[in-house]
PDB file of C-alpha atoms in Angstrom:
ATOM      1  CA  MET A 110     120.624  57.368 123.183  1.00 89.00           C
ATOM      2  CA  LEU A 111     119.782  60.919 123.036  1.00 94.00           C
ATOM      3  CA  ASP A 112     120.323  63.027 125.895  1.00 96.00           C
ATOM      4  CA  LEU A 113     117.403  65.391 125.831  1.00 97.00           C
ATOM      5  CA  LYS A 114     117.786  67.012 129.524  1.00 96.00           C
ATOM      6  CA  ASN A 115     121.126  67.816 127.707  1.00 96.00           C
ATOM      7  CA  LEU A 116     119.325  69.316 124.309  1.00 97.00           C
ATOM      8  CA  GLU A 117     116.868  71.626 125.680  1.00 97.00           C
ATOM      9  CA  ARG A 118     120.187  73.001 127.783  1.00 97.00           C
ATOM     10  CA  LYS A 119     121.965  73.869 124.575  1.00 96.00           C
ATOM     11  CA  LEU A 120     118.862  74.825 123.562  1.00 96.00           C
ATOM     12  CA  ASP A 121     117.605  77.621 126.843  1.00 96.00           C
ATOM     13  CA  SER A 122     121.530  78.982 126.785  1.00 95.00           C
ATOM     14  CA  ALA A 123     121.087  79.647 123.231  1.00 95.00           C
ATOM     15  CA  LEU A 124     117.488  80.490 123.242  1.00 95.00           C
ATOM     16  CA  GLU A 125     118.404  83.382 125.996  1.00 93.00           C
ATOM     17  CA  LYS A 126     121.607  84.601 124.085  1.00 92.00           C
ATOM     18  CA  GLU A 127     119.031  85.851 121.885  1.00 90.00           C
ATOM     19  CA  SER A 128     118.312  89.541 121.111  1.00 88.00           C
ATOM     20  CA  ASN A 129     115.684  90.879 118.565  1.00 87.00           C
ATOM     21  CA  ALA A 130     119.029  91.898 116.189  1.00 88.00           C
ATOM     22  CA  SER A 131     120.851  88.420 116.766  1.00 89.00           C
ATOM     23  CA  LEU A 132     117.635  86.640 115.798  1.00 89.00           C
ATOM     24  CA  LYS A 133     116.649  88.666 112.934  1.00 87.00           C
ATOM     25  CA  GLU A 134     119.918  88.318 111.276  1.00 87.00           C
ATOM     26  CA  TRP A 135     120.096  84.604 111.767  1.00 87.00           C
ATOM     27  CA  LEU A 136     116.615  84.311 110.095  1.00 87.00           C
ATOM     28  CA  SER A 137     117.115  86.886 107.161  1.00 84.00           C
ATOM     29  CA  SER A 138     120.161  84.912 106.452  1.00 83.00           C
ATOM     30  CA  LYS A 139     118.247  81.354 106.571  1.00 78.00           C
ATOM     31  CA  ARG A 140     115.188  82.386 104.058  1.00 75.00           C
ATOM     32  CA  PHE A 141     117.059  85.178 101.769  1.00 65.00           C
ATOM     33  CA  LYS A 142     120.294  83.691 101.635  1.00 56.00           C
ATOM     34  CA  GLY A 143     120.565  80.897  99.827  1.00 48.00           C
ATOM     35  CA  TYR A 144     118.545  82.331  97.014  1.00 48.00           C
ATOM     36  CA  PHE A 145     120.011  85.301  96.548  1.00 46.00           C
ATOM     37  CA  GLY A 146     122.482  85.646  98.128  1.00 47.00           C
ATOM     38  CA  ASP A 147     124.221  89.300  99.141  1.00 45.00           C
ATOM     39  CA  LYS A 148     119.887  89.714  99.608  1.00 48.00           C
ATOM     40  CA  LYS A 149     119.861  91.373  96.349  1.00 51.00           C
ATOM     41  CA  PHE A 150     118.436  89.530  93.277  1.00 52.00           C
ATOM     42  CA  GLU A 151     118.608  90.498  89.387  1.00 55.00           C
ATOM     43  CA  SER A 152     115.670  88.115  86.469  1.00 57.00           C
ATOM     44  CA  ARG A 153     114.169  87.568  83.884  1.00 56.00           C
ATOM     45  CA  THR A 154     110.921  86.378  84.084  1.00 57.00           C
ATOM     46  CA  VAL A 155     109.490  83.276  82.154  1.00 56.00           C
ATOM     47  CA  PHE A 156     107.483  86.050  80.423  1.00 57.00           C
ATOM     48  CA  LYS A 157     110.524  88.269  79.504  1.00 54.00           C
ATOM     49  CA  GLN A 158     109.314  90.876  82.512  1.00 58.00           C
ATOM     50  CA  LYS A 159     112.536  92.171  84.905  1.00 57.00           C
ATOM     51  CA  ALA A 160     111.965  90.613  88.319  1.00 58.00           C
ATOM     52  CA  SER A 161     114.296  92.278  91.074  1.00 56.00           C
ATOM     53  CA  PHE A 162     114.085  91.191  94.787  1.00 52.00           C
ATOM     54  CA  GLU A 163     115.387  92.927  97.783  1.00 53.00           C
ATOM     55  CA  PHE A 164     115.324  92.032 101.101  1.00 48.00           C
ATOM     56  CA  SER A 165     115.274  93.731 104.565  1.00 48.00           C
ATOM     57  CA  THR A 166     113.977  92.910 107.868  1.00 46.00           C
ATOM     58  CA  ASP A 167     111.410  95.037 107.914  1.00 46.00           C
ATOM     59  CA  GLU A 168     109.390  94.545 104.336  1.00 48.00           C
ATOM     60  CA  ASN A 169     110.373  92.179 101.437  1.00 49.00           C
ATOM     61  CA  ASN A 170     109.328  93.432  98.115  1.00 49.00           C
ATOM     62  CA  LEU A 171     109.498  91.188  95.026  1.00 51.00           C
ATOM     63  CA  GLU A 172     109.503  94.095  92.301  1.00 50.00           C
ATOM     64  CA  VAL A 173     107.848  92.656  88.412  1.00 49.00           C
ATOM     65  CA  SER A 174     109.044  95.742  85.823  1.00 49.00           C
ATOM     66  CA  ASP A 175     105.032  95.318  84.579  1.00 47.00           C
ATOM     67  CA  ASP A 176     104.478  97.618  88.310  1.00 42.00           C
ATOM     68  CA  ARG A 177     102.834  93.770  89.303  1.00 45.00           C
ATOM     69  CA  LYS A 178     104.251  93.891  93.179  1.00 46.00           C
ATOM     70  CA  ILE A 179     104.146  91.448  95.712  1.00 50.00           C
ATOM     71  CA  VAL A 180     104.576  92.193  99.187  1.00 50.00           C
ATOM     72  CA  ASN A 181     105.339  90.247 102.119  1.00 48.00           C
ATOM     73  CA  SER A 182     104.463  87.778 100.739  1.00 49.00           C
ATOM     74  CA  ASN A 183     105.202  83.935 102.451  1.00 47.00           C
ATOM     75  CA  ILE A 184     107.322  81.441 100.391  1.00 46.00           C
ATOM     76  CA  SER A 185     106.210  78.138 100.120  1.00 45.00           C
ATOM     77  CA  TYR A 186     108.002  75.147 101.440  1.00 45.00           C
ATOM     78  CA  ASP A 187     108.249  71.813  99.977  1.00 47.00           C
ATOM     79  CA  LEU A 188     108.068  68.713 100.905  1.00 51.00           C
ATOM     80  CA  ALA A 189     111.555  67.530  99.755  1.00 50.00           C
ATOM     81  CA  ALA A 190     113.575  64.287  99.739  1.00 51.00           C
TER      82      ALA A 190
ATOM     83  CA  MET B 297     118.203  49.691 112.280  1.00 93.00           C
ATOM     84  CA  ARG B 298     115.146  51.065 110.192  1.00 95.00           C
ATOM     85  CA  ARG B 299     114.802  49.761 106.122  1.00 97.00           C
ATOM     86  CA  MET B 300     113.915  52.921 104.622  1.00 97.00           C
ATOM     87  CA  TYR B 301     113.265  54.665 101.024  1.00 97.00           C
ATOM     88  CA  HIS B 302     115.175  57.299  98.922  1.00 96.00           C
ATOM     89  CA  THR B 303     113.900  58.536  95.716  1.00 95.00           C
ATOM     90  CA  GLN B 304     115.702  60.062  93.330  1.00 94.00           C
ATOM     91  CA  GLU B 305     115.065  60.636  89.322  1.00 91.00           C
ATOM     92  CA  LYS B 306     116.761  57.620  87.018  1.00 89.00           C
ATOM     93  CA  TRP B 307     119.936  58.547  85.441  1.00 84.00           C
ATOM     94  CA  ALA B 308     121.890  56.501  83.511  1.00 86.00           C
ATOM     95  CA  LYS B 309     124.168  55.473  86.380  1.00 89.00           C
ATOM     96  CA  LYS B 310     122.897  53.844  89.781  1.00 92.00           C
ATOM     97  CA  LEU B 311     123.109  55.673  92.581  1.00 93.00           C
ATOM     98  CA  THR B 312     125.760  54.410  95.294  1.00 93.00           C
ATOM     99  CA  SER B 313     125.221  56.737  98.175  1.00 94.00           C
ATOM    100  CA  PRO B 314     122.507  59.065  99.015  1.00 95.00           C
ATOM    101  CA  ILE B 315     121.732  62.978  97.553  1.00 93.00           C
ATOM    102  CA  LYS B 316     122.091  65.156  99.989  1.00 92.00           C
ATOM    103  CA  CYS B 317     119.114  67.668  99.542  1.00 88.00           C
ATOM    104  CA  VAL B 318     120.337  70.906  99.899  1.00 80.00           C
ATOM    105  CA  ARG B 319     117.644  72.603  98.313  1.00 73.00           C
ATOM    106  CA  ASP B 320     116.513  75.597 100.343  1.00 66.00           C
ATOM    107  CA  ASN B 321     112.857  74.626 100.602  1.00 67.00           C
ATOM    108  CA  ALA B 322     114.447  71.105 101.875  1.00 74.00           C
ATOM    109  CA  TRP B 323     111.141  70.493 104.630  1.00 75.00           C
ATOM    110  CA  LEU B 324     113.466  69.310 107.655  1.00 79.00           C
ATOM    111  CA  GLY B 325     116.122  71.749 106.464  1.00 80.00           C
ATOM    112  CA  GLU B 326     119.582  70.320 104.821  1.00 84.00           C
ATOM    113  CA  GLY B 327     120.318  66.935 104.542  1.00 91.00           C
ATOM    114  CA  PHE B 328     119.520  62.767 103.256  1.00 95.00           C
ATOM    115  CA  TYR B 329     115.720  62.540 103.024  1.00 95.00           C
ATOM    116  CA  PHE B 330     114.096  59.047 103.579  1.00 96.00           C
ATOM    117  CA  TRP B 331     110.553  57.354 103.412  1.00 95.00           C
ATOM    118  CA  ASP B 332     109.653  54.849 105.436  1.00 95.00           C
ATOM    119  CA  ASP B 333     106.837  53.727 103.476  1.00 93.00           C
ATOM    120  CA  LEU B 334     107.056  52.440 100.269  1.00 94.00           C
ATOM    121  CA  ASP B 335     104.013  54.134  99.074  1.00 90.00           C
ATOM    122  CA  PHE B 336     105.166  57.181  99.450  1.00 90.00           C
ATOM    123  CA  ALA B 337     108.675  56.890  98.293  1.00 93.00           C
ATOM    124  CA  HIS B 338     106.639  56.014  95.056  1.00 93.00           C
ATOM    125  CA  GLN B 339     104.606  58.949  95.454  1.00 88.00           C
ATOM    126  CA  TRP B 340     107.194  61.350  95.705  1.00 88.00           C
ATOM    127  CA  GLY B 341     108.622  59.758  92.808  1.00 90.00           C
ATOM    128  CA  LYS B 342     105.528  60.264  90.692  1.00 88.00           C
ATOM    129  CA  SER B 343     105.158  63.931  92.079  1.00 83.00           C
ATOM    130  CA  SER B 344     108.473  65.422  92.129  1.00 81.00           C
ATOM    131  CA  LYS B 345     110.881  63.149  90.999  1.00 82.00           C
ATOM    132  CA  LYS B 346     110.110  63.616  86.847  1.00 78.00           C
ATOM    133  CA  ASN B 347     112.747  65.248  85.497  1.00 79.00           C
ATOM    134  CA  THR B 348     113.550  62.228  83.118  1.00 82.00           C
ATOM    135  CA  GLY B 349     110.543  60.504  83.420  1.00 86.00           C
ATOM    136  CA  GLU B 350     111.383  57.895  85.639  1.00 90.00           C
ATOM    137  CA  TYR B 351     112.613  58.001  89.335  1.00 94.00           C
ATOM    138  CA  GLU B 352     114.451  55.064  91.175  1.00 95.00           C
ATOM    139  CA  ILE B 353     113.864  54.219  95.125  1.00 96.00           C
ATOM    140  CA  TYR B 354     116.689  52.692  96.544  1.00 97.00           C
ATOM    141  CA  GLU B 355     116.955  51.224 100.365  1.00 97.00           C
ATOM    142  CA  ALA B 356     119.500  51.108 103.559  1.00 98.00           C
ATOM    143  CA  GLU B 357     119.222  50.268 106.838  1.00 98.00           C
ATOM    144  CA  ILE B 358     119.254  53.340 109.118  1.00 97.00           C
ATOM    145  CA  ASP B 359     120.955  53.480 112.842  1.00 97.00           C
ATOM    146  CA  THR B 360     118.644  55.678 114.949  1.00 96.00           C
ATOM    147  CA  GLU B 361     120.354  55.071 118.005  1.00 96.00           C
ATOM    148  CA  ASN B 362     120.431  58.872 118.130  1.00 97.00           C
ATOM    149  CA  VAL B 363     117.859  59.780 115.833  1.00 97.00           C
ATOM    150  CA  LEU B 364     115.068  62.374 117.679  1.00 96.00           C
ATOM    151  CA  ASN B 365     111.738  59.590 116.873  1.00 96.00           C
ATOM    152  CA  THR B 366     109.106  62.421 116.720  1.00 95.00           C
ATOM    153  CA  VAL B 367     106.750  59.689 115.547  1.00 95.00           C
ATOM    154  CA  PHE B 368     106.884  56.577 117.251  1.00 95.00           C
ATOM    155  CA  ASN B 369     108.420  57.557 120.158  1.00 96.00           C
ATOM    156  CA  GLU B 370     106.665  59.571 122.992  1.00 97.00           C
ATOM    157  CA  GLU B 371     109.513  60.922 125.050  1.00 97.00           C
ATOM    158  CA  HIS B 372     111.154  62.459 122.396  1.00 97.00           C
ATOM    159  CA  TYR B 373     107.395  63.948 121.204  1.00 96.00           C
ATOM    160  CA  ASP B 374     106.472  65.121 123.859  1.00 97.00           C
ATOM    161  CA  PHE B 375     110.255  66.670 124.049  1.00 97.00           C
ATOM    162  CA  TRP B 376     110.561  67.762 120.382  1.00 94.00           C
ATOM    163  CA  LEU B 377     106.448  69.275 120.446  1.00 94.00           C
ATOM    164  CA  LYS B 378     108.112  71.577 123.891  1.00 97.00           C
ATOM    165  CA  GLN B 379     111.164  72.931 121.954  1.00 96.00           C
ATOM    166  CA  VAL B 380     109.312  73.553 118.326  1.00 94.00           C
ATOM    167  CA  GLU B 381     106.883  76.017 120.783  1.00 95.00           C
ATOM    168  CA  LYS B 382     109.422  77.095 122.386  1.00 95.00           C
ATOM    169  CA  VAL B 383     111.809  78.436 119.929  1.00 95.00           C
ATOM    170  CA  ALA B 384     108.888  79.471 117.787  1.00 94.00           C
ATOM    171  CA  LYS B 385     107.066  81.858 120.396  1.00 94.00           C
ATOM    172  CA  LYS B 386     111.041  83.224 120.616  1.00 93.00           C
ATOM    173  CA  ILE B 387     111.237  83.870 116.801  1.00 91.00           C
ATOM    174  CA  ILE B 388     107.360  85.197 116.464  1.00 91.00           C
ATOM    175  CA  LYS B 389     108.362  87.730 119.781  1.00 90.00           C
ATOM    176  CA  LYS B 390     111.623  88.611 118.639  1.00 86.00           C
ATOM    177  CA  THR B 391     110.980  88.847 114.617  1.00 85.00           C
ATOM    178  CA  GLY B 392     106.864  89.306 114.152  1.00 86.00           C
ATOM    179  CA  THR B 393     106.877  86.320 112.184  1.00 86.00           C
ATOM    180  CA  LYS B 394     105.934  83.152 112.055  1.00 90.00           C
ATOM    181  CA  PRO B 395     108.876  80.643 111.334  1.00 89.00           C
ATOM    182  CA  SER B 396     109.263  77.568 109.341  1.00 86.00           C
ATOM    183  CA  ILE B 397     109.612  73.997 110.178  1.00 83.00           C
ATOM    184  CA  LYS B 398     112.698  74.071 108.639  1.00 83.00           C
ATOM    185  CA  GLU B 399     113.869  77.353 110.539  1.00 88.00           C
ATOM    186  CA  ILE B 400     113.033  75.560 113.783  1.00 90.00           C
ATOM    187  CA  ASN B 401     115.649  72.710 112.761  1.00 87.00           C
ATOM    188  CA  GLU B 402     118.238  74.410 111.349  1.00 87.00           C
ATOM    189  CA  TYR B 403     117.993  76.695 114.917  1.00 92.00           C
ATOM    190  CA  PHE B 404     118.020  73.505 116.675  1.00 93.00           C
ATOM    191  CA  VAL B 405     121.174  71.895 114.866  1.00 90.00           C
ATOM    192  CA  GLU B 406     123.189  75.331 114.387  1.00 90.00           C
ATOM    193  CA  ARG B 407     122.282  77.694 117.740  1.00 92.00           C
ATOM    194  CA  GLY B 408     120.950  74.802 120.323  1.00 93.00           C
ATOM    195  CA  GLU B 409     124.679  73.107 119.129  1.00 92.00           C
ATOM    196  CA  TRP B 410     122.382  68.891 118.997  1.00 93.00           C
ATOM    197  CA  ASN B 411     125.731  68.383 117.019  1.00 92.00           C
ATOM    198  CA  GLU B 412     124.799  64.514 118.805  1.00 94.00           C
ATOM    199  CA  VAL B 413     121.177  64.315 117.063  1.00 95.00           C
ATOM    200  CA  ASP B 414     122.210  61.885 113.321  1.00 96.00           C
ATOM    201  CA  GLY B 415     118.879  62.683 112.616  1.00 94.00           C
ATOM    202  CA  ILE B 416     115.076  63.653 113.077  1.00 94.00           C
ATOM    203  CA  MET B 417     112.226  61.810 112.236  1.00 94.00           C
ATOM    204  CA  PHE B 418     109.085  63.263 112.010  1.00 91.00           C
ATOM    205  CA  GLN B 419     104.777  62.153 110.210  1.00 89.00           C
ATOM    206  CA  ASP B 420     102.799  64.800 108.522  1.00 77.00           C
ATOM    207  CA  ILE B 421      99.320  64.460 106.696  1.00 71.00           C
ATOM    208  CA  PRO B 422      99.326  62.358 103.411  1.00 67.00           C
ATOM    209  CA  MET B 423      96.620  64.088 101.925  1.00 67.00           C
ATOM    210  CA  ASN B 424      96.875  61.876  98.828  1.00 68.00           C
ATOM    211  CA  MET B 425      93.510  59.559  98.662  1.00 68.00           C
ATOM    212  CA  ASN B 426      95.624  57.539  96.226  1.00 72.00           C
ATOM    213  CA  TYR B 427      97.145  55.409  99.636  1.00 70.00           C
ATOM    214  CA  ILE B 428      94.264  55.998 101.439  1.00 73.00           C
ATOM    215  CA  LEU B 429      91.662  53.168 101.728  1.00 78.00           C
ATOM    216  CA  VAL B 430      89.223  54.681 103.324  1.00 79.00           C
ATOM    217  CA  GLN B 431      86.950  57.531 102.703  1.00 78.00           C
ATOM    218  CA  GLY B 432      87.773  60.661 104.881  1.00 76.00           C
ATOM    219  CA  LEU B 433      90.426  59.194 107.229  1.00 76.00           C
ATOM    220  CA  TRP B 434      94.152  60.108 106.795  1.00 77.00           C
ATOM    221  CA  TYR B 435      95.037  56.521 109.005  1.00 81.00           C
ATOM    222  CA  LYS B 436      97.971  56.495 107.252  1.00 82.00           C
ATOM    223  CA  LYS B 437     100.998  58.052 108.920  1.00 86.00           C
ATOM    224  CA  ARG B 438     103.597  59.870 105.832  1.00 89.00           C
ATOM    225  CA  ILE B 439     107.239  58.820 107.677  1.00 94.00           C
ATOM    226  CA  GLN B 440     110.011  60.767 106.989  1.00 94.00           C
ATOM    227  CA  LEU B 441     113.979  60.866 107.872  1.00 95.00           C
ATOM    228  CA  VAL B 442     116.067  63.626 107.864  1.00 94.00           C
ATOM    229  CA  VAL B 443     119.692  62.310 108.267  1.00 95.00           C
ATOM    230  CA  TYR B 444     122.461  64.799 109.390  1.00 93.00           C
ATOM    231  CA  ASN B 445     125.228  62.292 109.736  1.00 95.00           C
ATOM    232  CA  GLU B 446     125.732  60.560 107.179  1.00 95.00           C
ATOM    233  CA  LYS B 447     127.619  57.407 108.511  1.00 96.00           C
ATOM    234  CA  ILE B 448     123.915  56.521 109.924  1.00 97.00           C
ATOM    235  CA  ILE B 449     122.741  54.963 106.230  1.00 97.00           C
ATOM    236  CA  LEU B 450     124.110  51.382 105.950  1.00 97.00           C
ATOM    237  CA  ASN B 451     123.414  48.765 103.251  1.00 97.00           C
ATOM    238  CA  PHE B 452     122.521  51.069 100.126  1.00 96.00           C
ATOM    239  CA  SER B 453     121.208  49.955  97.204  1.00 95.00           C
ATOM    240  CA  PHE B 454     119.416  49.950  94.737  1.00 96.00           C
ATOM    241  CA  TYR B 455     115.466  48.994  95.090  1.00 95.00           C
ATOM    242  CA  ILE B 456     113.023  49.420  92.044  1.00 93.00           C
ATOM    243  CA  ASP B 457     111.921  51.924  89.546  1.00 89.00           C
ATOM    244  CA  ASP B 458     109.252  53.240  87.801  1.00 90.00           C
ATOM    245  CA  LYS B 459     107.641  55.501  85.211  1.00 90.00           C
ATOM    246  CA  CYS B 460     106.198  58.956  86.707  1.00 87.00           C
TER     247      CYS B 460
END
């Protein structure tokens, strides 16, 4: 049986230790490392456009070669199984 | 113990164990995903496991002793809700962005060191009237379990296959 009090204590302790920088760093690694490795990505789209992406904690830019640009767009999450 | 269902594309060989979902957009983080309701296991096969034109559903017994059951256990639900909002508020305050449910769950496991939690059971809204028999009422919970500890998955076996 799960000890909920102990889980809460561990979570509170982790949250107390977080600084702005540590939380931003953890979050950015979660959001982009899987896709973009070292926070950079470059590929061709299905329309043969060159698409590049570089992540920063302040602004997320997706550049496509014909001047289309998506700034700070939300990345959608699917159900998964 | 709880009987649950695992959906995958149909390939030449039958699976002997479930496939771990490592997709970056996995809803509740990296883990083994199971459906509580067979209808939704089929729905997932038809909508998202279409690569080979057919899908398979496997069944398993899940030892839920150390699963955070936010669907049927009121104490667990109240606890989980409180922790979700606590982490979300912290992330919003520190980063100015709202976290996803995947990020919240990964925070629990990685930063909160919730190693003793074998999995999390969660529900959302079905949004598909094909599986609902009452007009305008989403009365059926769409329940999923993500398993972090493979050892709680018992008697994994083939159940049924179908076309997408």
